[in-house]
XYZ file of C-alpha atoms in Angstrom:
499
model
C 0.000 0.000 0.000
C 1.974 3.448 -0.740
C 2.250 5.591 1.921
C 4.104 9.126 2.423
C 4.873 8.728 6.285
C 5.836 11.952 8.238
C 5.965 10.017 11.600
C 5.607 13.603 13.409
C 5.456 17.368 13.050
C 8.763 19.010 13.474
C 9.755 21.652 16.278
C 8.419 24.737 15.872
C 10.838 27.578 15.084
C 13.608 25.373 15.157
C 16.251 23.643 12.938
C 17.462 20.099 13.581
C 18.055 17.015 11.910
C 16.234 15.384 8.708
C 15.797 12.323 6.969
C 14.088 12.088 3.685
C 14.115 7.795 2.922
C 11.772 7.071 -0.361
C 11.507 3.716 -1.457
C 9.406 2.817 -4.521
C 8.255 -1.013 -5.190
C 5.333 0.015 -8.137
C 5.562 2.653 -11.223
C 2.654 3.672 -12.799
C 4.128 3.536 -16.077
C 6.694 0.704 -16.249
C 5.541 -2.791 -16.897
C 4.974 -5.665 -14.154
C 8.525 -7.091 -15.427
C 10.330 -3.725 -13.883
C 7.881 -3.387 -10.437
C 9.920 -4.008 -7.722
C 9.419 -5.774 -4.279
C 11.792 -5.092 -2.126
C 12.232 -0.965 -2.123
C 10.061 -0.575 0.709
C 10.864 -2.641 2.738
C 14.208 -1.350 2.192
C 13.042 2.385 2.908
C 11.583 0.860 6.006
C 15.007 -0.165 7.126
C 16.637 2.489 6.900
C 14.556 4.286 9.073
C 14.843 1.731 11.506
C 19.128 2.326 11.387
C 18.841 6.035 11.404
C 16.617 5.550 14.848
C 18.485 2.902 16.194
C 21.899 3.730 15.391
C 21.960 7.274 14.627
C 19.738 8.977 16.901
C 17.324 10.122 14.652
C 13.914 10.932 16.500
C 10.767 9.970 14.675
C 10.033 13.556 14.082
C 12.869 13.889 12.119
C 12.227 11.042 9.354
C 10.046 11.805 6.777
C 9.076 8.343 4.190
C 7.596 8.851 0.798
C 6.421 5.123 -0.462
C 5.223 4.180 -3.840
C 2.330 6.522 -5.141
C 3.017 9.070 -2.847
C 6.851 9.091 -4.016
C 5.682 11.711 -7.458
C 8.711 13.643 -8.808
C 6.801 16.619 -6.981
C 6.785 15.170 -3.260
C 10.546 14.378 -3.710
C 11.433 17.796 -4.630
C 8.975 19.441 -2.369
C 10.605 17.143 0.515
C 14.234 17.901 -0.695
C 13.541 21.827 -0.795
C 11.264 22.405 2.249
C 11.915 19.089 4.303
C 15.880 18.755 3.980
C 17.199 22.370 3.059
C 14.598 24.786 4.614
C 14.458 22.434 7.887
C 17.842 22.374 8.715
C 20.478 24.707 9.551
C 24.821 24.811 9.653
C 26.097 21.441 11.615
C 22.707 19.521 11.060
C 22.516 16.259 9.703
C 21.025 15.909 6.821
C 19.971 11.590 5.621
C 18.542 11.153 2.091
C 18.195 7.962 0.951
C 16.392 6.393 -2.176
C 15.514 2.974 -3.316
C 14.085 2.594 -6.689
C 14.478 2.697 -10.057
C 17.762 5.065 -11.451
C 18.008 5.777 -15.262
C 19.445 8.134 -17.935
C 18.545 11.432 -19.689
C 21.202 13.389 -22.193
C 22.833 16.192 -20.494
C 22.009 19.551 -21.735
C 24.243 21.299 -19.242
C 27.690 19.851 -20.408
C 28.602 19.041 -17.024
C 29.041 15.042 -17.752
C 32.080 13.681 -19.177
C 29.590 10.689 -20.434
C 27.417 12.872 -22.359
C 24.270 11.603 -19.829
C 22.583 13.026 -16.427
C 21.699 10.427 -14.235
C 18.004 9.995 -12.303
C 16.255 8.857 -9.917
C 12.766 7.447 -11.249
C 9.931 8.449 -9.279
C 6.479 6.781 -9.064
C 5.310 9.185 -12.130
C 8.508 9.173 -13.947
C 7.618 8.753 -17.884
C 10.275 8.283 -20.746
C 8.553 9.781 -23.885
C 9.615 8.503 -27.381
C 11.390 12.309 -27.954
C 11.486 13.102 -24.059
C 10.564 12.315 -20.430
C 8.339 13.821 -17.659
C 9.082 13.796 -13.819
C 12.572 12.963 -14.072
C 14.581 14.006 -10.785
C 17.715 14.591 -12.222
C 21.607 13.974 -10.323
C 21.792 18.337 -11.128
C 19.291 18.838 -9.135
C 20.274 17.008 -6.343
C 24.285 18.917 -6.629
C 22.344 21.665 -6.157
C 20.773 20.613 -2.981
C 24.007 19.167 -1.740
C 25.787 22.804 -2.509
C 23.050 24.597 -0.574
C 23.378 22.443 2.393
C 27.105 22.574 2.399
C 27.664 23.383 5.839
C 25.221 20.490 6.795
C 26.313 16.850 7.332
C 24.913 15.151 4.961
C 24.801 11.647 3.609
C 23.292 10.311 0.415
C 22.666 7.046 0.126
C 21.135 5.128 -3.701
C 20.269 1.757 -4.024
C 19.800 1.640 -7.575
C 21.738 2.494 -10.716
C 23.502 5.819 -11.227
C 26.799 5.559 -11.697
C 27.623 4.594 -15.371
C 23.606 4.370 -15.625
C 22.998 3.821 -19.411
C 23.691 0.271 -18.724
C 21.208 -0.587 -18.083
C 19.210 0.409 -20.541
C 21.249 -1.242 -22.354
C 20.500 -4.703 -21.538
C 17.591 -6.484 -22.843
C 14.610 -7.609 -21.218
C 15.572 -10.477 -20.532
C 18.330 -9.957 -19.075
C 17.170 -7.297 -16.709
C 14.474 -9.809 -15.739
C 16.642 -12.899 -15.686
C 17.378 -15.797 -13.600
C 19.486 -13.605 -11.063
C 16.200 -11.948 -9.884
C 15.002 -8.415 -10.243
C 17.629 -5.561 -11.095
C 16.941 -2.266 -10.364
C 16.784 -1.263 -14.294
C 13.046 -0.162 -15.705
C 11.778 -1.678 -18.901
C 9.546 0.727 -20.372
C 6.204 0.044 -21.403
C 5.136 1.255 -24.457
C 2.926 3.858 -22.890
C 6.647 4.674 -21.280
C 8.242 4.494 -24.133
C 10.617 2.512 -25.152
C 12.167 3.818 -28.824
C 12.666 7.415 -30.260
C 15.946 9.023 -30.399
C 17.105 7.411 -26.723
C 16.381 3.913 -28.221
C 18.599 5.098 -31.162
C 21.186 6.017 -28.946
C 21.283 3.367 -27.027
C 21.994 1.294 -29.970
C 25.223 3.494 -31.107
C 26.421 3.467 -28.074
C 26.356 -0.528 -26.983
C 28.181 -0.640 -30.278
C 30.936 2.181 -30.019
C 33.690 0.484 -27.556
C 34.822 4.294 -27.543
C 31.291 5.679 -26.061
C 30.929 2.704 -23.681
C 34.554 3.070 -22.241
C 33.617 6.340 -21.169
C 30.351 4.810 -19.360
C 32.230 2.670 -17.430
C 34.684 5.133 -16.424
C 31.565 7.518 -15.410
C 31.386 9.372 -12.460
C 29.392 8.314 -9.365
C 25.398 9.520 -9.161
C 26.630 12.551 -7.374
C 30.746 13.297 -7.069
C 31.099 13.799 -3.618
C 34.369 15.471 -4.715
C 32.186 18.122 -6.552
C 30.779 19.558 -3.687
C 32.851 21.956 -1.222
C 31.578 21.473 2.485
C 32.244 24.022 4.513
C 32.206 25.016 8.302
C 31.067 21.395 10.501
C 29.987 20.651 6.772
C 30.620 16.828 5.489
C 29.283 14.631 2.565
C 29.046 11.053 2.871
C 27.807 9.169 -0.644
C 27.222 5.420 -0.781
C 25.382 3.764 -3.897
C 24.661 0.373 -5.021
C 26.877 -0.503 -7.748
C 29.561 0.919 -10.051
C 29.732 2.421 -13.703
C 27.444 0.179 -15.535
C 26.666 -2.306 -13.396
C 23.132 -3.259 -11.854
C 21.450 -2.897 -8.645
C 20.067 -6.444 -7.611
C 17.509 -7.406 -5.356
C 18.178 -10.179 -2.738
C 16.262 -12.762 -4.889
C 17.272 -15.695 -2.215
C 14.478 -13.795 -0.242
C 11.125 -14.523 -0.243
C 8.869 -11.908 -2.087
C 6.921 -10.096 1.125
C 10.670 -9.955 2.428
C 12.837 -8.851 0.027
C 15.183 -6.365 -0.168
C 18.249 -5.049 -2.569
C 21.376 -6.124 -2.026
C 23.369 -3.449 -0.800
C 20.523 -2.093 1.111
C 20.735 -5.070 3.674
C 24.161 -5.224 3.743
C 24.221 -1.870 4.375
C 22.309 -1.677 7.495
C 23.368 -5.401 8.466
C 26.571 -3.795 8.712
C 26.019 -0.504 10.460
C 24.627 -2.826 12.932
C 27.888 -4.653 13.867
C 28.391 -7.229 10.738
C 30.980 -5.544 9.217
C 33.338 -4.725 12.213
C 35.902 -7.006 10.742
C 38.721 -7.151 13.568
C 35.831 -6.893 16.533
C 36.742 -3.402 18.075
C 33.493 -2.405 18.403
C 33.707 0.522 15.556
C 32.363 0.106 12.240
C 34.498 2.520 10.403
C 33.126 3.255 6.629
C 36.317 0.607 4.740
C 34.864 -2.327 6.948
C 30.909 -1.445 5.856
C 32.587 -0.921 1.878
C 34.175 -4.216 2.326
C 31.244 -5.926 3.649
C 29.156 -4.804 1.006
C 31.039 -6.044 -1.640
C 31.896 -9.156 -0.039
C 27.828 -9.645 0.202
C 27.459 -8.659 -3.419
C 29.972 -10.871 -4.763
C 28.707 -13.789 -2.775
C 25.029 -12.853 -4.267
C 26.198 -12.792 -7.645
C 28.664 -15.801 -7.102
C 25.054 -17.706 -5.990
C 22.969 -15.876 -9.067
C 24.782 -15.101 -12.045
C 25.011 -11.687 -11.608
C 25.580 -10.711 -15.454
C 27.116 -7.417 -15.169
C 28.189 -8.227 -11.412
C 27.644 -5.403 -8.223
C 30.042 -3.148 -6.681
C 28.684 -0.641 -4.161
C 30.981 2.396 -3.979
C 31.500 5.157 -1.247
C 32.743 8.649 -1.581
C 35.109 10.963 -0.963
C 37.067 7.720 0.298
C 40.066 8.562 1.887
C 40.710 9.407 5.562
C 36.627 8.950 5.854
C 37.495 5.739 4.889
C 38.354 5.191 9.271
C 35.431 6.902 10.191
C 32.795 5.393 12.744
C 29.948 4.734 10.656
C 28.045 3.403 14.038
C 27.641 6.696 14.941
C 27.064 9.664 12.980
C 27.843 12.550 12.999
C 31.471 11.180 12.750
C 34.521 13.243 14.886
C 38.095 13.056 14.006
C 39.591 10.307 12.713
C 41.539 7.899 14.758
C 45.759 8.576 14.798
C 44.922 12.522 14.180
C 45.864 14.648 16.877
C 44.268 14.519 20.066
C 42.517 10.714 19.011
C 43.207 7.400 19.854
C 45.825 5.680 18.166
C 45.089 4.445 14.791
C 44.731 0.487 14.182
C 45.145 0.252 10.713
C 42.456 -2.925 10.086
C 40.259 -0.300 10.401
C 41.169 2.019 7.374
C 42.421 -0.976 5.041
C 40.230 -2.911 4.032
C 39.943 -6.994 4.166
C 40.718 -8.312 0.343
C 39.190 -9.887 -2.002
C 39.252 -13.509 -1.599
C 41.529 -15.663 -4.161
C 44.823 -13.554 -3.428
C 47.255 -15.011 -1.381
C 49.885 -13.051 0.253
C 52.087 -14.487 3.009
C 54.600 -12.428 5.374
C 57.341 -14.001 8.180
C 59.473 -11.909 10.446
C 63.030 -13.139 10.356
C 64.716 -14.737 12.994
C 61.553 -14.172 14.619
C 58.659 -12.025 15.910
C 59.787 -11.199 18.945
C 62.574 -8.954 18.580
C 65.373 -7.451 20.528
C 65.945 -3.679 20.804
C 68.973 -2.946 18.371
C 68.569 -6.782 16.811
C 68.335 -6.304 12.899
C 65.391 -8.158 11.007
C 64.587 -9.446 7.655
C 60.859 -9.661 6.135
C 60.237 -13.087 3.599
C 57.714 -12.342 1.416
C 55.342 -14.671 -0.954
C 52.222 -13.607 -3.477
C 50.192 -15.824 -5.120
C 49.707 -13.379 -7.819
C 52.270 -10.740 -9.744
C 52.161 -7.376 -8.706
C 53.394 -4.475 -7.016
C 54.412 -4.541 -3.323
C 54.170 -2.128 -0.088
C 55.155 -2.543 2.988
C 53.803 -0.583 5.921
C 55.236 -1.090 10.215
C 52.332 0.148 12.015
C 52.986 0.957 15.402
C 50.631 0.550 18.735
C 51.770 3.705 20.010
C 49.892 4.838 16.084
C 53.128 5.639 14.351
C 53.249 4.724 10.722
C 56.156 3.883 8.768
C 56.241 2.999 5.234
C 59.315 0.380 4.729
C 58.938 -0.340 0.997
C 59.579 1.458 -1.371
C 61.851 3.566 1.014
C 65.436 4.737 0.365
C 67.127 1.698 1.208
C 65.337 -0.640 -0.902
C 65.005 -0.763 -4.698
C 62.404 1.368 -6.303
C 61.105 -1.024 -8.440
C 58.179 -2.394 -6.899
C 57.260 -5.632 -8.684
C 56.847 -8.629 -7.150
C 56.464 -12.015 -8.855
C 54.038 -14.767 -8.532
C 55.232 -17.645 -5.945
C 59.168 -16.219 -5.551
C 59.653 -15.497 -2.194
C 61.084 -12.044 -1.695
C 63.238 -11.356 1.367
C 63.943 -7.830 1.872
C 66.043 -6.006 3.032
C 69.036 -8.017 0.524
C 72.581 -6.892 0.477
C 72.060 -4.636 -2.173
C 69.941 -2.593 -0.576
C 72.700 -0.929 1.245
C 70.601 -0.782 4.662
C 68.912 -3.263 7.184
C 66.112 -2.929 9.041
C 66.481 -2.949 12.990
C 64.460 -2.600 15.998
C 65.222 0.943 17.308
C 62.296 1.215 19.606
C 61.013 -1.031 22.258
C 57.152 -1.972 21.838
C 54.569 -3.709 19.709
C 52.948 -3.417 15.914
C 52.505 -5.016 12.820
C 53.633 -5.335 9.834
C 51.659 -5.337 6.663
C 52.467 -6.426 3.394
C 49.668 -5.202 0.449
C 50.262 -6.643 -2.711
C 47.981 -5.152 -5.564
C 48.134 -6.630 -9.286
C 46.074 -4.128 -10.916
C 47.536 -0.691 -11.346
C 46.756 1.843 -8.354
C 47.072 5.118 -8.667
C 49.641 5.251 -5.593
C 52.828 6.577 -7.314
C 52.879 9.960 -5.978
C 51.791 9.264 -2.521
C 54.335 6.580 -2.319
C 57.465 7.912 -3.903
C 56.823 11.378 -2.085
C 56.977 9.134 1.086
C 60.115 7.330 -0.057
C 61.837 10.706 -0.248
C 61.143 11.638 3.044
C 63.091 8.459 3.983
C 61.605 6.061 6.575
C 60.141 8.419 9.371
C 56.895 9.009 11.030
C 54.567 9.598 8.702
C 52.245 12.690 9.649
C 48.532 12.458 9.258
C 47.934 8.415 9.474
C 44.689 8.408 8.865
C 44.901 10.603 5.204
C 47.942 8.208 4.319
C 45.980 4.850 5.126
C 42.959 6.139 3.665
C 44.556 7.042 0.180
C 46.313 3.336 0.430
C 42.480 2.287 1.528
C 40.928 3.935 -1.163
C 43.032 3.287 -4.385
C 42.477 -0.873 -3.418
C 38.764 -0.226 -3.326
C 38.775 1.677 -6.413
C 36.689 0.427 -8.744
C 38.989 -1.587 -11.686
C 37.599 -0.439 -15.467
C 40.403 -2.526 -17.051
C 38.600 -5.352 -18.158
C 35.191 -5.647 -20.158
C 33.103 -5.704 -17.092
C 33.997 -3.034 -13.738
C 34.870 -5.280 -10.807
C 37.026 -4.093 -7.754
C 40.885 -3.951 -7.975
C 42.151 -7.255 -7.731
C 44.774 -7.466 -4.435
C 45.979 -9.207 -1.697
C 47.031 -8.770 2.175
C 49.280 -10.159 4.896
C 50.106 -8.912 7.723
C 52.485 -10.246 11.329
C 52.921 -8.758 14.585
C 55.928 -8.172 16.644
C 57.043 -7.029 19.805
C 60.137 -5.333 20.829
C 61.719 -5.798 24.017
C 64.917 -4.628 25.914
């Protein structure tokens, strides 16, 4: 039954907090194929985190389901329920599970030639137009008006790279893995006209498709300059040209999409991966995908799922348990950093080992040697990551070669004699050390070789050096035919230091 919930009235004369959550399971103008069954019930579970987790009062959520989810409610909500309501250092939640899609850009803003949208209940695609279109401009411009806000934006459904999937064919968007988040229009919708021309030309220019897959994110959190106690916080469902799935191992009355119940499974505790009772954002990114390449492992995913988060970096450590979200952990005046919590678990099917040499524990002044061992070719770093939260990076450093490679199965013990250096306990205490080995190509020259320069001291801000490591391995890889996440590995082996 659609419903537009506004659980309360809010405070009169006074700014606070806001969440806008629409979720949209029928479309008056798509066909059954394309109704979903699992968008409400995912809208219903977000509000459920942002009360249970985030504090959010029931006066402060505001649900648009279905019928009562027109393009006109959402902007109405967005202007006078998320901008007007809320003042500097607010938090601001919108979240939308639906139906995304594709429009040309008339603004010349998109490298891709194509504005991404969110579909609401009235959304129509004409054959030389649409109506009631909510389109990812509109939304910047929210996001730049509420810029001293904290705001996250959260999309489960297909934006980034969207024109895939109109470029699939019905049967495919309807297969055997389930229902995807990707409309087929009616003919009342319409399918055809100059889009379905387009379409064509551009599933067969590799040129025009490249640059789909190497589209930017619904909304580029990058774009957008916070200011003040400002922050922006953007999660969706998939990557450039993927598709959104819903859980199809679920039965109908309970279903939900993919990312949206890994999403909030993980908020909840799921993803805390090394059980410190944080759930920073790299841990709920991880989980995610892990979930979403275990669904489409199970359902033949055809154009497989990669949920994304932005701005990455040092957010990457944030607590996403709780939210607003202070400083990060290892900056001045926090706790100490643990770096499990920044980089992320890997992918499985990459094996990396790492042994300390004689031994790990270690006497102060006693030199050591690290053996290390990929499964896979690639390039290597290696990172000492102190208790205390210091944060060395030991290769590529000044004493060892700058060439990075490492080869598949050939054990690599560093430092060598040509070197020209050893490595040797200096301090008493206890860390780890972590060896990443990534086979794709990251873009982690510059942050790495300005490091190396500096030779192998403390490095400054922890948090922003982790979280560029973190978020180059969870980039998503547009290499091969299909986008799938960089393909890399981890080890890592504690020591202790004594007199």
């Amino acid at each position: 039954m659609a419903a537009a919930l506004l659980l309360a009235g809010p405070t009169a004369g006074r700014c606070e907090d806001r969440a806008l959550i629409i979720g949209i399971n029928k479309y008056a103008y798509l066909g059954e194929k394309s109704q979903l069954s699992g968008a409400v019930n995912d809208a219903r579970a977000m509000a459920g985190l942002a009360k249970t987790k985030w504090g959010f009062k029931p006066q402060q959520i505001k649900i648009l389901l279905d019928a009562d989810a027109t393009a006109q409610a959402i902007r109405s909500a967005l202007r006078d329920w998320i901008v007007a309501d809320t003042s500097p250092g607010d938090r601001a939640l919108i979240y939308f599970s639906g139906h995304g899609y594709f429009v040309e850009d008339t603004s010349g803003d998109e490298a891709d030639g194509r504005d991404e949208v969110i579909v609401p209940y009235d959304g129509k695609l004409l054959a030389s137009g649409y109506e009631n279109f909510v389109i990812d401009d509109e939304i910047e411009r929210v996001l730049r008006e509420m810029a001293d806000r904290q705001v996250m934006l959260l999309s489960d459904s297909c934006h980034s790279g969207t024109i895939e999937r109109s470029l699939v064919s019905e049967d495919e968007a309807t297969g055997s893995e389930g229902m995807v988040r990707s409309p087929t229009w009616t003919t009342e919708g319409m399918r055809g006209g100059a889009d379905k021309d387009l379409a064509v030309a551009l599933k067969t220019s590799e040129q025009a498709y490249k640059k789909l897959r190497q589209a930017n994110s619904f909304v580029e959190a990058r774009d957008v300059t916070v200011t003040g106690r400002g922050s922006l916080l953007v999660w969706t469902a998939a990557a450039a040209t993927q598709l959104a799935q819903e859980d199809a191992s679920l039965a109908p009355g309970a279903r939900q999409g993919v990312f949206t119940r890994a999403f909030v499974d993980g908020i909840g505790g799921a993803a805390d991966s090394n059980g410190d009772g944080k759930v920073t954002a790299s841990e709920v990114l991880t989980y995610a995908r892990a979930k979403a390449e275990n669904y489409c492992a199970s359902f033949a995913c055809k154009t497989g799922m990669t949920p994304t988060f932005e701005p990455g970096g040092s957010e990457l450590g944030r607590d996403m348990s709780v939210w607003p979200v202070g400083a990060a952990a290892g900056d001045a005046g926090q706790a100490p950093l643990d770096p499990t919590d920044v980089i992320p678990v890997p992918p499985e099917g990459f094996s990396v080992k790492l042994a300390i040499e004689p031994g790990s524990t270690v006497r102060l002044g006693q030199s050591i040697k690290l053996r290390i061992e990929s499964s896979r070719p690639g390039t290597l770093i290696v990172l000492d990551a102190r208790d205390d939260g210091k944060v060395f990076q030991l290769f590529p450093s000044v004493c060892t070669h700058k060439e990075r490679a490492i080869r598949a199965n050939a054990p690599l013990l560093m430092p060598d004699p040509s070197y020209g250096c050893v490595f040797k306990a200096d301090e008493a205490g206890q860390g780890k050390i972590i060896a990443i080995v990534a086979e794709d190509k990251v873009p982690l020259d510059t942050l790495l070789e300005g490091t190396r320069a500096k030779g192998i001291d403390v490095i400054g801000r922890p948090s922003e050096y982790l979280g560029s490591i973190a978020e180059a391995l969870l980039t998503v890889w547009t290499g091969d035919p299909r986008n799938r996440p960089v393909k890399w590995g981890l080890a890592t082996a504690s020591y202790e230091i004594v007199k």
